[in-house]
Tab-separated table of C-alpha atoms in Angstrom:
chain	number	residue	atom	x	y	z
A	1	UNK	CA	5.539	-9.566	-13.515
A	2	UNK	CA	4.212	-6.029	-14.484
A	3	UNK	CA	3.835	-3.243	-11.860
A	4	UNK	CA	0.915	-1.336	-10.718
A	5	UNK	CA	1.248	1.066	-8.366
A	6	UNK	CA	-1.757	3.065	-6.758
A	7	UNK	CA	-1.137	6.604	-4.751
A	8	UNK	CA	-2.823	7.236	-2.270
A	9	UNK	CA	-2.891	3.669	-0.310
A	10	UNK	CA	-5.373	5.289	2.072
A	11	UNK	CA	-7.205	8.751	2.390
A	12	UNK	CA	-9.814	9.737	4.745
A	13	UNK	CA	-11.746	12.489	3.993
A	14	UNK	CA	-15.087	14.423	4.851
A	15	UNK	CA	-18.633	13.509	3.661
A	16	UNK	CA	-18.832	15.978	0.084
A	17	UNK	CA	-15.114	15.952	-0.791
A	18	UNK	CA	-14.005	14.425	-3.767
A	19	UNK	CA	-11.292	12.224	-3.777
A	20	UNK	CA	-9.044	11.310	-6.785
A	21	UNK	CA	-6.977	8.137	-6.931
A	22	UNK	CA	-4.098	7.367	-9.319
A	23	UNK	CA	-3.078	4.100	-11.095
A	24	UNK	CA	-0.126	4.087	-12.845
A	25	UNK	CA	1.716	1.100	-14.559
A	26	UNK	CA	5.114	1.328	-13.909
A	27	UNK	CA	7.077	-0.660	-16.655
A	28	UNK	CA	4.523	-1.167	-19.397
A	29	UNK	CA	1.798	0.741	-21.002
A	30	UNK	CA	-1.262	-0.335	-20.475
A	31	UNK	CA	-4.746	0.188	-23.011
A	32	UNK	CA	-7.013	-1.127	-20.858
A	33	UNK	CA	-7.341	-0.264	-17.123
A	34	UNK	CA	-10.157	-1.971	-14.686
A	35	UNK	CA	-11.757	-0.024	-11.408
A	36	UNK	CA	-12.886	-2.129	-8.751
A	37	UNK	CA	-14.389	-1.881	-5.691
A	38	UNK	CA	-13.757	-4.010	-2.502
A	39	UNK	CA	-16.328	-4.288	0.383
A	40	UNK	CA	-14.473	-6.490	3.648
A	41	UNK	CA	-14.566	-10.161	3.364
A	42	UNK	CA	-16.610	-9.931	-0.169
A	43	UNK	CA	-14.838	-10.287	-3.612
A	44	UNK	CA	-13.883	-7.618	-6.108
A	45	UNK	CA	-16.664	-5.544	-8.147
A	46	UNK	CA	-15.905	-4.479	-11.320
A	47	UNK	CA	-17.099	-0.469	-11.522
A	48	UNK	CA	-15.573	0.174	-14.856
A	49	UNK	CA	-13.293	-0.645	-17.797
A	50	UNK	CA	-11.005	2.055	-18.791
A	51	UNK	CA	-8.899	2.274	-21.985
A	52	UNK	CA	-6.717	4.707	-23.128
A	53	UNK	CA	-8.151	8.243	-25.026
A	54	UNK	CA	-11.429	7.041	-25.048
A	55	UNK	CA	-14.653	6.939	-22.604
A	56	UNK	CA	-14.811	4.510	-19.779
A	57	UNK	CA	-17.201	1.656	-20.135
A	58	UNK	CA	-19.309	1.360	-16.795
A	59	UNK	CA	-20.889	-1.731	-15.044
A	60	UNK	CA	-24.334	-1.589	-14.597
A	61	UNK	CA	-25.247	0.314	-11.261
A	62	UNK	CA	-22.420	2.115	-11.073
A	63	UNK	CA	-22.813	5.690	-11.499
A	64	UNK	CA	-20.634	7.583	-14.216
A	65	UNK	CA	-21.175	10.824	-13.009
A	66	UNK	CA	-20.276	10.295	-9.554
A	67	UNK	CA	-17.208	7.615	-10.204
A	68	UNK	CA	-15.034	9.809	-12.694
A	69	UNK	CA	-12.734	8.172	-14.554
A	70	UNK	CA	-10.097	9.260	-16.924
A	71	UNK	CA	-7.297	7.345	-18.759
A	72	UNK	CA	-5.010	10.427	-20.304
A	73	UNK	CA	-1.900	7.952	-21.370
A	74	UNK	CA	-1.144	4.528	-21.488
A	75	UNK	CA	0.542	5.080	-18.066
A	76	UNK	CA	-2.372	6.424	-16.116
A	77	UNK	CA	-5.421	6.497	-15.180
A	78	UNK	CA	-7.445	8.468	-12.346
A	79	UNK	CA	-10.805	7.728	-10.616
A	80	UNK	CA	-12.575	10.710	-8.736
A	81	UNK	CA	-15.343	10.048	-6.450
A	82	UNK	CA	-17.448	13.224	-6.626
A	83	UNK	CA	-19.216	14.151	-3.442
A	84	UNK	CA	-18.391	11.635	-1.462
A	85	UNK	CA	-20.299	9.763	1.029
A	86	UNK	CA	-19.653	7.420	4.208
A	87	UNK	CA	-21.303	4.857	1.713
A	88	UNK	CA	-18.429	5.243	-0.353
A	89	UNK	CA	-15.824	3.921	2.103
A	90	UNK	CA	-14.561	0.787	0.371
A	91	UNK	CA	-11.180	-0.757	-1.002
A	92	UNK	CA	-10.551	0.778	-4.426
A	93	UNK	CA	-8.142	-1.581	-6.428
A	94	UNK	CA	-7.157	-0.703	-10.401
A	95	UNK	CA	-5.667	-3.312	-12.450
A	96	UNK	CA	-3.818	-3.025	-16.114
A	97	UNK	CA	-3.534	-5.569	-18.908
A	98	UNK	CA	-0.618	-5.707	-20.812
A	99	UNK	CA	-1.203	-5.035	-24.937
A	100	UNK	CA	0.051	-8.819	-25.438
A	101	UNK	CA	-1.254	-10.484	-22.592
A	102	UNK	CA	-4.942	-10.521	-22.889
A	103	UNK	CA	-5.859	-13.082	-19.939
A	104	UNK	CA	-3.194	-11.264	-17.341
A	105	UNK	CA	-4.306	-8.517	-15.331
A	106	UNK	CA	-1.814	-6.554	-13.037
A	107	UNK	CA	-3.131	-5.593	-9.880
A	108	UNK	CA	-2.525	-2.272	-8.163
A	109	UNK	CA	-2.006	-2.390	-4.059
A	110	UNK	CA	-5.040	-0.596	-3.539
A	111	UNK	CA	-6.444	2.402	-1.938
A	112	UNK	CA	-8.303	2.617	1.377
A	113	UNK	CA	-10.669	4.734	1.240
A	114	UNK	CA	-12.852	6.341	4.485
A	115	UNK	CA	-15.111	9.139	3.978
A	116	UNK	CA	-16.560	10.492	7.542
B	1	UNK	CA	-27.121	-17.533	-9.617
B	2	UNK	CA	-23.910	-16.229	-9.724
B	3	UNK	CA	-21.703	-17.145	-13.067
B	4	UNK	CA	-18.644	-18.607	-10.752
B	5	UNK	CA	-19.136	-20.146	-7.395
B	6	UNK	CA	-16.419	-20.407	-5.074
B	7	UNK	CA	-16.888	-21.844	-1.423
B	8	UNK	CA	-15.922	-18.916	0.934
B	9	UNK	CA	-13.981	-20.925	3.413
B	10	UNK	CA	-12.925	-20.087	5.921
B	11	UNK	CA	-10.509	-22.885	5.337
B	12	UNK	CA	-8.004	-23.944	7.749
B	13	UNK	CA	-4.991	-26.782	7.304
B	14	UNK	CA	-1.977	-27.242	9.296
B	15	UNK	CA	1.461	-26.523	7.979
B	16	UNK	CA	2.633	-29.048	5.188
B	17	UNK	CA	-0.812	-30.238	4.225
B	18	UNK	CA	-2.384	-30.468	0.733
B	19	UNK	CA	-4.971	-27.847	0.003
B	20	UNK	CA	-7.651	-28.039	-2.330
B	21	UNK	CA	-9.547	-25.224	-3.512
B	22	UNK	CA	-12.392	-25.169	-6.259
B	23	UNK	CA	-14.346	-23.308	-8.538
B	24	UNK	CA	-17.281	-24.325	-10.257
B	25	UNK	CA	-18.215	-22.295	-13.199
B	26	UNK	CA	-21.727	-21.652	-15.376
B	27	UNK	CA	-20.836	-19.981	-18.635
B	28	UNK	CA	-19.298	-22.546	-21.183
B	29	UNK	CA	-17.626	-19.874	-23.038
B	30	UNK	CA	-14.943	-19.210	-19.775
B	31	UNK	CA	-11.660	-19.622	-21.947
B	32	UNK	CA	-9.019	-18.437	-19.832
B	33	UNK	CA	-8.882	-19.646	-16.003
B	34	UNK	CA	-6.869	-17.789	-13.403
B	35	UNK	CA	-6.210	-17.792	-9.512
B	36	UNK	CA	-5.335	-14.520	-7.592
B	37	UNK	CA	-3.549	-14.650	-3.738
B	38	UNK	CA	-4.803	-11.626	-1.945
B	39	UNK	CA	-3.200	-11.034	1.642
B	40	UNK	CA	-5.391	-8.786	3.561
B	41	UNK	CA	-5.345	-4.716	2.688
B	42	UNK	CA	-3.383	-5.765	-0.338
B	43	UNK	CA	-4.047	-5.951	-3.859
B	44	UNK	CA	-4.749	-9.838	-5.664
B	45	UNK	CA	-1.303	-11.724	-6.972
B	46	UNK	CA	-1.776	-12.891	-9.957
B	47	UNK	CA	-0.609	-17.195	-9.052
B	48	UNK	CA	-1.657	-19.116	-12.164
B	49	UNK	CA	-3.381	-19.162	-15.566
B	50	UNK	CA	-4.773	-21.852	-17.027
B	51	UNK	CA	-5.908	-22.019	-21.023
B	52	UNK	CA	-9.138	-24.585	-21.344
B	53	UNK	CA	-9.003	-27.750	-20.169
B	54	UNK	CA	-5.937	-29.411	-18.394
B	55	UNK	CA	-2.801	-29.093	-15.269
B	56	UNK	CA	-0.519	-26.298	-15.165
B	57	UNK	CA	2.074	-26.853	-12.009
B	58	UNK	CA	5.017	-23.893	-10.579
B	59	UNK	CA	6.456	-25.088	-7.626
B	60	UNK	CA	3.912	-26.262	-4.916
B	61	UNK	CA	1.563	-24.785	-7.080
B	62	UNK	CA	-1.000	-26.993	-9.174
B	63	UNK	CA	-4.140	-25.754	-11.552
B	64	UNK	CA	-6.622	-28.311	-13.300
B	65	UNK	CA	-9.328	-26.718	-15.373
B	66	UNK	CA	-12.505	-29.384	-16.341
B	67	UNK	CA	-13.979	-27.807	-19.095
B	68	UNK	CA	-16.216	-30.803	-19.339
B	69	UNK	CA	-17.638	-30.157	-15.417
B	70	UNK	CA	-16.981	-26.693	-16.002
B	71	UNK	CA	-14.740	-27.058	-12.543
B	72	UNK	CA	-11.618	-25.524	-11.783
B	73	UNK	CA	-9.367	-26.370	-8.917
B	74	UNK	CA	-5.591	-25.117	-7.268
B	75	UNK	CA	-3.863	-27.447	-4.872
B	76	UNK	CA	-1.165	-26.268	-2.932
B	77	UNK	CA	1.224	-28.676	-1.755
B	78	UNK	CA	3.514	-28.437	1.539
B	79	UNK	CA	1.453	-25.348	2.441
B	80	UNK	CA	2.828	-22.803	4.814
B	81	UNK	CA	1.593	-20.269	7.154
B	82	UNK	CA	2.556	-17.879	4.006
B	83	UNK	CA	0.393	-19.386	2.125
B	84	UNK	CA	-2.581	-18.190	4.213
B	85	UNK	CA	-4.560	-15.396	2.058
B	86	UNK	CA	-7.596	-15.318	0.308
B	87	UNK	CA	-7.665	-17.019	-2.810
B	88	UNK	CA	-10.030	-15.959	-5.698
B	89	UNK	CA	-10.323	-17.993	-9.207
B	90	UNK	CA	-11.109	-15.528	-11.860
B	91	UNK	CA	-12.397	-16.156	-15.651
B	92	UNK	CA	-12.050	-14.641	-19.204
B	93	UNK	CA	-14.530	-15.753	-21.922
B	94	UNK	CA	-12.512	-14.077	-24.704
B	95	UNK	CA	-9.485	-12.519	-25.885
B	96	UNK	CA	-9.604	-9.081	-23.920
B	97	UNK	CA	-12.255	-10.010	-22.201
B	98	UNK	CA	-13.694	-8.731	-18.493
B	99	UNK	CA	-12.640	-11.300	-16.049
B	100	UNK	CA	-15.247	-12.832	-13.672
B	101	UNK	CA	-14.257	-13.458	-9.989
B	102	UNK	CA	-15.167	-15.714	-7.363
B	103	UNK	CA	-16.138	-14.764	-3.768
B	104	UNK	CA	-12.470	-15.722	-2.537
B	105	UNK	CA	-11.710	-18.779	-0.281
B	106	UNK	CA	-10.192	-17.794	2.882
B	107	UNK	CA	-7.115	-20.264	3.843
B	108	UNK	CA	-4.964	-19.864	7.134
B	109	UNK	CA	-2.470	-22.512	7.258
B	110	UNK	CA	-1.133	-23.031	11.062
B	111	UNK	CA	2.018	-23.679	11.948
Protein backbone atom coordinates (compact mmCIF):
# COMPACT_ATOMS: atom_id res chain seq x y z
CA UNK A 1 0.00 0.00 0.00
CA UNK A 2 0.70 3.83 -0.14
CA UNK A 3 3.07 5.53 2.38
CA UNK A 4 2.53 8.20 4.84
CA UNK A 5 5.08 9.30 6.76
CA UNK A 6 4.71 11.95 9.67
CA UNK A 7 7.98 13.95 11.16
CA UNK A 8 8.11 14.57 14.16
CA UNK A 9 6.79 11.11 15.85
CA UNK A 10 6.88 12.96 19.17
CA UNK A 11 7.69 16.61 20.40
CA UNK A 12 7.31 18.01 23.75
CA UNK A 13 7.21 21.44 24.08
CA UNK A 14 6.27 24.42 26.50
CA UNK A 15 2.74 25.78 27.20
CA UNK A 16 2.60 28.95 24.22
CA UNK A 17 4.91 27.34 21.63
CA UNK A 18 3.65 26.42 18.47
CA UNK A 19 4.32 23.28 17.09
CA UNK A 20 4.22 22.31 13.35
CA UNK A 21 3.82 18.73 12.16
CA UNK A 22 4.50 17.38 8.65
CA UNK A 23 2.64 14.73 6.56
CA UNK A 24 4.06 13.77 3.58
CA UNK A 25 2.99 10.92 1.14
CA UNK A 26 5.81 9.23 0.03
CA UNK A 27 4.99 7.45 -3.35
CA UNK A 28 1.78 9.10 -4.49
CA UNK A 29 0.30 12.48 -4.52
CA UNK A 30 -2.31 12.96 -2.57
CA UNK A 31 -5.50 15.86 -3.06
CA UNK A 32 -7.03 15.27 -0.09
CA UNK A 33 -5.30 15.04 3.34
CA UNK A 34 -7.34 14.32 6.82
CA UNK A 35 -6.07 15.74 10.49
CA UNK A 36 -7.04 13.80 13.32
CA UNK A 37 -6.77 13.84 16.73
CA UNK A 38 -6.28 10.85 19.16
CA UNK A 39 -7.15 11.05 22.94
CA UNK A 40 -5.79 7.37 24.83
CA UNK A 41 -8.09 4.50 24.57
CA UNK A 42 -10.81 6.74 22.51
CA UNK A 43 -11.11 6.58 18.63
CA UNK A 44 -9.87 9.02 16.03
CA UNK A 45 -11.47 12.70 15.66
CA UNK A 46 -11.57 14.12 12.54
CA UNK A 47 -10.20 18.05 13.01
CA UNK A 48 -10.05 18.81 9.37
CA UNK A 49 -10.05 17.87 5.67
CA UNK A 50 -7.25 19.24 3.72
CA UNK A 51 -6.87 19.32 -0.09
CA UNK A 52 -4.36 20.56 -2.12
CA UNK A 53 -4.10 24.72 -3.01
CA UNK A 54 -7.15 25.37 -1.44
CA UNK A 55 -8.56 26.16 2.27
CA UNK A 56 -8.95 23.42 4.77
CA UNK A 57 -12.45 22.37 5.60
CA UNK A 58 -12.81 22.19 9.54
CA UNK A 59 -15.03 19.93 11.79
CA UNK A 60 -17.24 21.62 13.87
CA UNK A 61 -15.48 22.65 17.26
CA UNK A 62 -12.35 22.67 16.06
CA UNK A 63 -10.74 25.91 15.94
CA UNK A 64 -9.16 27.18 12.53
CA UNK A 65 -7.21 29.74 13.89
CA UNK A 66 -5.50 27.85 16.45
CA UNK A 67 -5.10 24.33 14.34
CA UNK A 68 -3.27 25.78 11.13
CA UNK A 69 -3.30 23.85 8.36
CA UNK A 70 -1.71 24.13 5.01
CA UNK A 71 -1.53 21.72 2.01
CA UNK A 72 1.27 23.57 -0.41
CA UNK A 73 1.65 20.32 -2.91
CA UNK A 74 0.18 17.18 -3.44
CA UNK A 75 3.05 15.79 -1.28
CA UNK A 76 2.51 17.75 1.87
CA UNK A 77 0.73 19.05 4.19
CA UNK A 78 1.54 20.83 7.68
CA UNK A 79 -0.61 21.38 10.83
CA UNK A 80 0.58 24.14 13.38
CA UNK A 81 -0.89 24.29 16.72
CA UNK A 82 -0.64 27.98 17.66
CA UNK A 83 -0.11 28.68 21.31
CA UNK A 84 -0.19 25.63 22.59
CA UNK A 85 -1.65 24.31 25.67
CA UNK A 86 -1.28 21.14 28.08
CA UNK A 87 -4.92 20.60 26.68
CA UNK A 88 -3.46 20.10 23.48
CA UNK A 89 -1.38 17.01 24.31
CA UNK A 90 -2.96 14.33 22.13
CA UNK A 91 -1.97 11.80 19.25
CA UNK A 92 -1.99 13.75 15.99
CA UNK A 93 -2.41 11.22 13.02
CA UNK A 94 -2.77 12.61 9.09
CA UNK A 95 -4.01 10.35 6.54
CA UNK A 96 -3.96 10.74 2.44
CA UNK A 97 -6.33 9.34 -0.17
CA UNK A 98 -5.07 8.35 -3.26
CA UNK A 99 -6.73 10.40 -6.56
CA UNK A 100 -8.21 6.83 -7.67
CA UNK A 101 -8.98 5.28 -4.57
CA UNK A 102 -11.76 7.16 -3.02
CA UNK A 103 -12.72 4.65 -0.04
CA UNK A 104 -8.74 4.06 0.94
CA UNK A 105 -7.17 6.26 3.28
CA UNK A 106 -3.35 5.96 4.08
CA UNK A 107 -2.49 6.47 7.49
CA UNK A 108 0.53 8.38 8.74
CA UNK A 109 2.45 6.82 12.05
CA UNK A 110 1.52 9.64 14.03
CA UNK A 111 2.87 12.31 16.16
CA UNK A 112 2.97 12.43 19.96
CA UNK A 113 2.44 15.37 21.04
CA UNK A 114 3.08 16.81 24.96
CA UNK A 115 2.87 20.37 25.67
CA UNK A 116 4.02 21.14 29.51
CA UNK B 1 -26.44 8.50 19.33
CA UNK B 2 -23.44 8.01 17.68
CA UNK B 3 -23.70 7.15 13.67
CA UNK B 4 -21.44 3.76 14.16
CA UNK B 5 -21.35 1.76 17.30
CA UNK B 6 -18.64 -0.48 17.98
CA UNK B 7 -18.36 -2.50 21.37
CA UNK B 8 -15.05 -1.28 22.99
CA UNK B 9 -13.84 -4.61 24.16
CA UNK B 10 -11.61 -5.18 25.84
CA UNK B 11 -11.72 -8.50 24.10
CA UNK B 12 -9.59 -11.31 24.95
CA UNK B 13 -9.24 -14.99 23.04
CA UNK B 14 -6.55 -17.44 23.28
CA UNK B 15 -4.20 -18.17 20.45
CA UNK B 16 -5.91 -19.99 17.41
CA UNK B 17 -9.44 -18.98 18.25
CA UNK B 18 -12.08 -17.36 15.98
CA UNK B 19 -12.71 -13.72 16.65
CA UNK B 20 -15.67 -11.87 15.94
CA UNK B 21 -15.87 -8.28 15.89
CA UNK B 22 -18.96 -6.02 14.89
CA UNK B 23 -20.19 -2.86 13.90
CA UNK B 24 -23.55 -1.74 13.83
CA UNK B 25 -24.22 1.25 11.76
CA UNK B 26 -27.22 4.16 11.60
CA UNK B 27 -26.91 6.04 8.35
CA UNK B 28 -28.29 3.93 5.34
CA UNK B 29 -26.28 5.83 2.94
CA UNK B 30 -22.69 4.09 4.48
CA UNK B 31 -21.43 2.77 0.96
CA UNK B 32 -18.03 1.81 1.52
CA UNK B 33 -17.11 -0.38 4.77
CA UNK B 34 -13.58 -0.62 6.07
CA UNK B 35 -11.57 -2.09 9.14
CA UNK B 36 -8.30 -0.41 10.43
CA UNK B 37 -5.58 -2.54 12.90
CA UNK B 38 -4.03 0.03 15.13
CA UNK B 39 -1.12 -1.33 17.47
CA UNK B 40 -0.64 1.02 20.25
CA UNK B 41 1.39 4.59 19.53
CA UNK B 42 0.99 3.65 15.92
CA UNK B 43 -0.98 4.86 13.18
CA UNK B 44 -4.43 2.56 11.89
CA UNK B 45 -3.56 -0.30 9.03
CA UNK B 46 -5.75 -0.15 6.64
CA UNK B 47 -7.03 -4.51 6.79
CA UNK B 48 -10.12 -4.65 4.57
CA UNK B 49 -12.72 -2.83 2.45
CA UNK B 50 -15.84 -3.91 1.82
CA UNK B 51 -18.33 -2.31 -1.10
CA UNK B 52 -22.25 -2.72 0.17
CA UNK B 53 -23.51 -5.72 1.08
CA UNK B 54 -21.57 -9.11 1.09
CA UNK B 55 -17.90 -11.33 2.27
CA UNK B 56 -14.62 -10.20 1.28
CA UNK B 57 -11.83 -12.86 2.75
CA UNK B 58 -7.46 -12.32 2.59
CA UNK B 59 -5.95 -14.88 4.44
CA UNK B 60 -7.38 -15.38 8.03
CA UNK B 61 -9.07 -12.37 7.32
CA UNK B 62 -13.00 -12.29 6.72
CA UNK B 63 -15.47 -9.03 6.22
CA UNK B 64 -19.41 -9.37 5.88
CA UNK B 65 -21.25 -6.12 5.43
CA UNK B 66 -25.44 -6.45 6.11
CA UNK B 67 -26.68 -3.62 4.46
CA UNK B 68 -30.10 -4.89 5.30
CA UNK B 69 -29.20 -4.81 9.43
CA UNK B 70 -26.97 -2.13 8.65
CA UNK B 71 -24.21 -4.56 10.55
CA UNK B 72 -20.79 -5.07 9.70
CA UNK B 73 -18.53 -7.72 11.07
CA UNK B 74 -14.46 -9.05 10.67
CA UNK B 75 -13.61 -12.51 11.87
CA UNK B 76 -10.24 -13.45 12.25
CA UNK B 77 -9.45 -16.95 12.06
CA UNK B 78 -6.37 -18.86 13.81
CA UNK B 79 -5.71 -15.58 15.66
CA UNK B 80 -2.33 -14.87 17.08
CA UNK B 81 -0.83 -12.88 19.77
CA UNK B 82 -0.01 -10.48 16.59
CA UNK B 83 -3.17 -10.08 15.99
CA UNK B 84 -3.78 -8.25 19.29
CA UNK B 85 -4.45 -4.35 18.43
CA UNK B 86 -7.27 -2.27 18.40
CA UNK B 87 -9.52 -2.71 15.70
CA UNK B 88 -11.75 0.18 14.36
CA UNK B 89 -14.51 -0.31 11.42
CA UNK B 90 -14.70 2.88 9.54
CA UNK B 91 -17.48 4.11 6.86
CA UNK B 92 -17.77 6.23 3.62
CA UNK B 93 -21.25 7.34 2.46
CA UNK B 94 -19.94 8.53 -0.93
CA UNK B 95 -17.34 8.66 -3.42
CA UNK B 96 -14.67 10.95 -1.60
CA UNK B 97 -16.43 11.00 1.18
CA UNK B 98 -15.26 11.66 5.14
CA UNK B 99 -15.02 8.32 6.71
CA UNK B 100 -16.83 7.66 10.04
CA UNK B 101 -15.03 5.58 12.75
CA UNK B 102 -15.94 3.41 15.44
CA UNK B 103 -14.67 3.61 19.07
CA UNK B 104 -12.11 0.65 18.32
CA UNK B 105 -12.44 -2.89 19.86
CA UNK B 106 -9.53 -3.77 21.88
CA UNK B 107 -8.37 -7.59 21.17
CA UNK B 108 -5.30 -9.30 22.98
CA UNK B 109 -4.99 -12.73 21.82
CA UNK B 110 -2.83 -14.94 24.47
CA UNK B 111 -0.60 -17.29 23.68
Amino acid sequence: GAVVSQHPSWVICKSGTSVKIECRSLDFQATTMFWYRQFPKQSLMLMATSNEGSKATYEQGVEKDKFLINHASLTLSTLTVTSAHPEDSSFYICSAREPLSVNEQFFGPGTRLTVL
Amino acid sequence: QKEVEQDPGPLSVPEGAIVSLNCTYSNSAFQYFMWYRQYSRKGPELLMYTYSSGNKEDGRFTAQVDKSSKYISLFIRDSQPSDSATYLCAMIGTNAGKSTFGDGTTLTVKP
